[in-house]
Amino acid sequence: RPHHPYPDTFPKEGVLTSMGVSDSMVPLAGEAAPSPAFGTHPARLRDRLRRPRAPMSPLRIPRRIRYGFLGPAVLLLLAFIVYPSVYSIWLSLHGANGHSFVGLANFGKLFSDPATLTALRNNIIWVVTAPTLACVLGLVFAVMAERIKLATAFKIVIFTPMAISFLAAGVIFELVYQADPHQGVANAVLVGVHDTFAPSSKYPGAHPRVDGTFGASGGSFTTTQAFAPGSTAQLPLVGYAVTSLPANAAQAAPAAAKPGEITGTVWLDLVYGGGGTPGHLDHGKKGMSGINVQAVEGTQVVGSATTTADGTFAISGLSPGQYRLELPAGNFAQPYNGVSWLGPSLVTPAIIAAYLWIWSGFAMVLIAAGLSGVPRELQESARVDGASEWQIFRKVTVPLLAPVLLTVLVTLVINVLKVFDLVFVIAPGSTLPNANVLAVEMWSVSFGGANDQGLASAIGVFLYVLVLPALYFNVRRLRRERSGK
């Protein structure tokens, strides 16, 4: 017989004989194949026996059992992923009632409706700013965690907001952004810092009676009557609560005339509980201490004085002449109450800040894991070469972390495109249209009263299309990592 190139794969004679194939049934080189035995062509059987078999798994699970385990997952996938997606595409091509076919009209409306365009603009702002800032903060926190002693405690504090739902976080930040400094933490901090460097006025809202005694200009009040040194002036004010006067406020007293000085009294022309005559220093009327009174000649201030506890003042050092008395606006300016965080201009940045509070911890954990895998010898080599810490961070650490940073960035972009809870909970009804995003607009159009299922489905399909590039990038990256390329 001719020599076989793979003798180990050719079955032995006993094996062929046991299977009903004798040695004479196997054709030699140049011989014709004998007639089949037992309905099997011996040459074909010989080829099958020569063909190397794939190794069999030691765990042999019947196909029906494998399909039995796979079946429920496939059914759930079809019921909750495939069917809603196909049905949403079908609805996006129909009208508000979901029955009349309108083609691509809903997509045309999506790019022409002002509310939807505002939501699209805000989504662009979210995608550009939120993921980038979250990555930057996560990188900063990860580097800080490597350089402080209580690194574990620090990471727990930063990561804890991830355990809070978006709904609960929205409620928290709705309280933080309250306009009243006595309720909102953000404005309480701003007011405290502001008043430290620029104290607020003592009598906000106080003003003279509208009787022609004073003229108003820019918040300041100037007497219509001129006074000469040695004369006295009576300056009654209203528009301020008696109960809000300083604790050291005393009974208002008439000022005594002094040569070369303009004296007078500034008092609150109200009596607690009622009574008294307007413009008269009656019993129970309190002096207003700490008010700045200026003597003005033309447009120039030539002297000033501050009232005492009983409201009296004396402006000295005046030359003979006629002067008008002015109460500057600083005496009555409204107190600084902070910023309208949830107003039309700041509502979107305020909500993004809440998002960063939650997701910076997520970015920190992933970046810290990547940072632990950076070869330390490269950083030490850079230090030996004389590189500063900033140069090492910028030219060694960050380039090595680029794959991790890109992964975090893409993941956050996908998350940001479907943000809903924070915007819906934090933004008040008056400024919700200014903070609107596509997910909130989709809800408003479908369930918020408009009942336009077609347009809402078109917005959903458009959101799905926006997510696809980021999703494709993530899948491609995972495949490259698994293949080791």
Steps between C-alpha positions, in 0.01 A plus 500: 500500500616857440644682798237711681615850598316489834526144626371589848170627361435191287290248688645163576387188325308375797300823517398477136415133537285568807305761300429259216778616270758235414842572374399381156223760490749786524623581150870515421663765286367470147234243594128549453289526810314178593128486543363659820442286807210557733393798288819697565764574240828381651706781342276766653507324835876483480517876429280574797716290725814668371359852559627636838219565744462816709560446870176436685413703807492295818169675582259372239172694531222389269388759252143506628621589851719779365207642306287465812732726696543742213127522422385716798781750443411526132134552583581777748730663246229491236232626740691785665759605240415395147123548504504847666772615260314384191170634629658841578632522145155409370333764722749766392362471147140557615302789637410595856232232523740233380280394206536748215820459299697827470838374383793716611283795603571441870874519439450825310303636796777387732741742331251786467317508834653766734465284812674206336777722365556638851522145633747407224714805579505410869592141416798630304604710802468193722703276267779756460537604865376232742710197389813712456470663842419166664815347347713794612364486855536123508862527389572767764335293774683183391838676512416657837400161640850370423667784689301525823506278806126435537460389138230241573287742699546764231385260227196397705394862547536578128334177384208502748271718281493214247291307755231769486237481231462783251158577644634537855796704376259727314300563817822574692622754249157656464537593869863605455403745225211664688503878448444582870842504675330365812403184309744456211854399592654648183359847558571481873869451422501780242324743732739416783804565283350817352403648835847427636660738252203732426255523791140555401305814589339529843160624380415344162187645347470800735405832335352842581130574466391624160412853612748714309753515784752285313596444141609149389782420259671165447384366835625804689271758663586874507310769691325765297575751774848644551655529847763737633750421778333551838161372382331165573329254265227244562526195272221247566498170308247222439498169310677299767360272769519625858579148620804486268676800658834432671486391862679821609240730334395769751215746519553760227608838644508847346853622421628820657622775269875561505694788343687401184326162480190361338327275749186291473320173570424200281225280642247239400175692478291207623377391842476135587131422533393816318454864595711811480501795261695477174811718503498551880732349759229324696557263787575149377677606182853362485814658365674330206866457591785450253351705212747707302385861444690720254508876446500576127591826331398478137620148408790487743486340844659740750426324827338194652399346831352175634191484719518375858262268687238772542529604132682831556793615284726806469690600186790725592778682315266683264561841356219756509248428226196295406519121480260226415500179699525169319434147622715276272355190336739282699282556807198335340634254240333162497716226651692264274291184468728294280446372147192366326651157436185362343432807286494482120870580458650271767263205523692278254847561656347442844359163396831403336671576833262255669585240235872550565444450872363154423717376213843637595536209742431251221769661284741506795466126568565400137789741456653395834490139381681601181744713697600202713610322183732776381864376515671688783841452343402735217412773748821441694701517180340834418588629847860387458509691170398816688133522405269685737189339647279697264706387199483139619125525541446668163747306285517158669195430717226649284616337171513161672150560640359605162311170436338514843412868466347435160293212637367713787427786262301286255307331782403837647399631157254211465371569850463873442298458180218335695508719813147556628456480878723790605355742247140404573537523880735797549369745239186684622200520272575859399848421370455137392467611134842666531659187647320260268686202352389242243404235757282748692352633177415144393317445830322836479383441144373149566379498862517863611177611337575527129423130437696504174631144486641546151725796584606342830598180317695705245693665785570156646626366168717809459648445847573139407682614185706746707606222738600258223846654418607493865360148537687383189822650630466316833425167333792538261735587786390195700561273201847644453581442867382139482702433186807658660555752222 
